[in-house]
């Protein structure tokens, strides 16, 4: 039982580190004329579990903090994830 939980935690940390790195790279590229990371890819990283990393990176690098509809979509992803987590928690308790 502990091994699957540990594996899930490791995957969660990895996807969040990838998400933070993607935001940092995109922010650095936004200062120059280099090729940017598409917003859809940043949102996919968040949807795959990197939402905490995405919110942290947005505040840390001051990147994509006002851009709509990106902000709304990221918030929607976070709300869905919280709802799924709450539903799973309730299902486990019942």
PDB file of C-alpha atoms in Angstrom:
ATOM      1  CA  UNK A   1       0.000   0.000   0.000  1.00  0.00           C
ATOM      2  CA  UNK A   2       2.837   2.420   0.756  1.00  0.00           C
ATOM      3  CA  UNK A   3       4.598   1.849  -2.576  1.00  0.00           C
ATOM      4  CA  UNK A   4       1.711   3.141  -4.768  1.00  0.00           C
ATOM      5  CA  UNK A   5       1.324   6.196  -2.523  1.00  0.00           C
ATOM      6  CA  UNK A   6       5.068   6.861  -2.703  1.00  0.00           C
ATOM      7  CA  UNK A   7       5.028   6.455  -6.498  1.00  0.00           C
ATOM      8  CA  UNK A   8       2.085   8.863  -6.800  1.00  0.00           C
ATOM      9  CA  UNK A   9       3.894  11.399  -4.626  1.00  0.00           C
ATOM     10  CA  UNK A  10       7.062  11.123  -6.726  1.00  0.00           C
ATOM     11  CA  UNK A  11       5.057  11.598  -9.955  1.00  0.00           C
ATOM     12  CA  UNK A  12       3.256  14.569  -8.407  1.00  0.00           C
ATOM     13  CA  UNK A  13       6.587  16.187  -7.481  1.00  0.00           C
ATOM     14  CA  UNK A  14       8.062  15.502 -10.924  1.00  0.00           C
ATOM     15  CA  UNK A  15       5.135  17.025 -12.831  1.00  0.00           C
ATOM     16  CA  UNK A  16       5.231  20.079 -10.555  1.00  0.00           C
ATOM     17  CA  UNK A  17       8.972  20.528 -11.108  1.00  0.00           C
ATOM     18  CA  UNK A  18       8.417  20.247 -14.872  1.00  0.00           C
ATOM     19  CA  UNK A  19       5.608  22.805 -14.651  1.00  0.00           C
ATOM     20  CA  UNK A  20       7.723  25.278 -12.681  1.00  0.00           C
ATOM     21  CA  UNK A  21      10.591  24.824 -15.144  1.00  0.00           C
ATOM     22  CA  UNK A  22       8.262  25.381 -18.103  1.00  0.00           C
ATOM     23  CA  UNK A  23       6.961  28.633 -16.607  1.00  0.00           C
ATOM     24  CA  UNK A  24      10.506  29.804 -15.848  1.00  0.00           C
ATOM     25  CA  UNK A  25      11.701  28.990 -19.366  1.00  0.00           C
ATOM     26  CA  UNK A  26       8.686  30.700 -20.935  1.00  0.00           C
ATOM     27  CA  UNK A  27       9.238  33.794 -18.792  1.00  0.00           C
ATOM     28  CA  UNK A  28      12.893  33.962 -19.813  1.00  0.00           C
ATOM     29  CA  UNK A  29      11.944  33.518 -23.470  1.00  0.00           C
ATOM     30  CA  UNK A  30       9.291  36.240 -23.191  1.00  0.00           C
ATOM     31  CA  UNK A  31      12.054  38.762 -22.493  1.00  0.00           C
ATOM     32  CA  UNK A  32      13.757  37.925 -25.767  1.00  0.00           C
ATOM     33  CA  UNK A  33      12.466  37.007 -29.185  1.00  0.00           C
ATOM     34  CA  UNK A  34      12.981  33.285 -28.594  1.00  0.00           C
ATOM     35  CA  UNK A  35      10.313  30.696 -29.323  1.00  0.00           C
ATOM     36  CA  UNK A  36       7.777  30.554 -26.467  1.00  0.00           C
ATOM     37  CA  UNK A  37       6.142  27.571 -24.792  1.00  0.00           C
ATOM     38  CA  UNK A  38       2.501  27.454 -25.937  1.00  0.00           C
ATOM     39  CA  UNK A  39      -0.090  28.326 -23.298  1.00  0.00           C
ATOM     40  CA  UNK A  40      -1.877  25.080 -24.091  1.00  0.00           C
ATOM     41  CA  UNK A  41       1.208  23.125 -23.016  1.00  0.00           C
ATOM     42  CA  UNK A  42       1.480  25.087 -19.764  1.00  0.00           C
ATOM     43  CA  UNK A  43      -2.192  24.336 -19.084  1.00  0.00           C
ATOM     44  CA  UNK A  44      -1.667  20.630 -19.862  1.00  0.00           C
ATOM     45  CA  UNK A  45       1.143  20.485 -17.316  1.00  0.00           C
ATOM     46  CA  UNK A  46      -1.260  21.972 -14.773  1.00  0.00           C
ATOM     47  CA  UNK A  47      -4.042  19.562 -15.756  1.00  0.00           C
ATOM     48  CA  UNK A  48      -1.702  16.595 -15.323  1.00  0.00           C
ATOM     49  CA  UNK A  49      -1.179  17.554 -11.676  1.00  0.00           C
ATOM     50  CA  UNK A  50       1.155  20.524 -11.863  1.00  0.00           C
ATOM     51  CA  UNK A  51      -1.383  23.086 -10.671  1.00  0.00           C
ATOM     52  CA  UNK A  52       0.447  23.872  -7.400  1.00  0.00           C
ATOM     53  CA  UNK A  53       3.655  24.385  -9.373  1.00  0.00           C
ATOM     54  CA  UNK A  54       1.852  26.553 -11.919  1.00  0.00           C
ATOM     55  CA  UNK A  55       0.406  28.851  -9.252  1.00  0.00           C
ATOM     56  CA  UNK A  56       3.744  29.029  -7.435  1.00  0.00           C
ATOM     57  CA  UNK A  57       5.656  29.778 -10.660  1.00  0.00           C
ATOM     58  CA  UNK A  58       3.145  32.440 -11.712  1.00  0.00           C
ATOM     59  CA  UNK A  59       3.755  34.295  -8.466  1.00  0.00           C
ATOM     60  CA  UNK A  60       7.505  33.613  -8.301  1.00  0.00           C
ATOM     61  CA  UNK A  61       8.274  34.731 -11.861  1.00  0.00           C
ATOM     62  CA  UNK A  62       5.350  37.158 -12.184  1.00  0.00           C
ATOM     63  CA  UNK A  63       4.364  35.386 -15.376  1.00  0.00           C
ATOM     64  CA  UNK A  64       0.902  34.968 -16.875  1.00  0.00           C
ATOM     65  CA  UNK A  65      -0.687  36.636 -13.854  1.00  0.00           C
ATOM     66  CA  UNK A  66      -3.086  38.901 -15.765  1.00  0.00           C
ATOM     67  CA  UNK A  67      -3.374  37.163 -19.133  1.00  0.00           C
ATOM     68  CA  UNK A  68      -6.914  36.110 -19.942  1.00  0.00           C
ATOM     69  CA  UNK A  69      -8.230  33.547 -20.764  1.00  0.00           C
ATOM     70  CA  UNK A  70      -5.146  31.739 -19.412  1.00  0.00           C
ATOM     71  CA  UNK A  71      -5.822  32.741 -15.793  1.00  0.00           C
ATOM     72  CA  UNK A  72      -9.445  31.635 -15.960  1.00  0.00           C
ATOM     73  CA  UNK A  73      -8.544  28.318 -17.531  1.00  0.00           C
ATOM     74  CA  UNK A  74      -5.876  27.642 -14.912  1.00  0.00           C
ATOM     75  CA  UNK A  75      -8.354  28.456 -12.151  1.00  0.00           C
ATOM     76  CA  UNK A  76     -10.932  26.140 -13.749  1.00  0.00           C
ATOM     77  CA  UNK A  77      -8.389  23.317 -13.845  1.00  0.00           C
ATOM     78  CA  UNK A  78      -7.623  23.916 -10.159  1.00  0.00           C
ATOM     79  CA  UNK A  79     -11.327  23.877  -9.232  1.00  0.00           C
ATOM     80  CA  UNK A  80     -11.915  20.617 -11.101  1.00  0.00           C
ATOM     81  CA  UNK A  81      -8.904  19.025  -9.403  1.00  0.00           C
ATOM     82  CA  UNK A  82     -10.101  20.133  -5.962  1.00  0.00           C
ATOM     83  CA  UNK A  83     -13.559  18.738  -6.734  1.00  0.00           C
ATOM     84  CA  UNK A  84     -12.132  15.399  -7.862  1.00  0.00           C
ATOM     85  CA  UNK A  85      -9.885  15.201  -4.798  1.00  0.00           C
ATOM     86  CA  UNK A  86     -12.813  16.007  -2.489  1.00  0.00           C
ATOM     87  CA  UNK A  87     -14.976  13.411  -4.210  1.00  0.00           C
ATOM     88  CA  UNK A  88     -12.274  10.765  -3.858  1.00  0.00           C
ATOM     89  CA  UNK A  89     -11.770  11.660  -0.199  1.00  0.00           C
ATOM     90  CA  UNK A  90     -15.488  11.331   0.480  1.00  0.00           C
ATOM     91  CA  UNK A  91     -15.638   8.026  -1.405  1.00  0.00           C
ATOM     92  CA  UNK A  92     -12.767   6.631   0.664  1.00  0.00           C
ATOM     93  CA  UNK A  93     -14.391   7.671   3.949  1.00  0.00           C
ATOM     94  CA  UNK A  94     -17.808   6.244   3.036  1.00  0.00           C
TER      95      UNK A  94
END
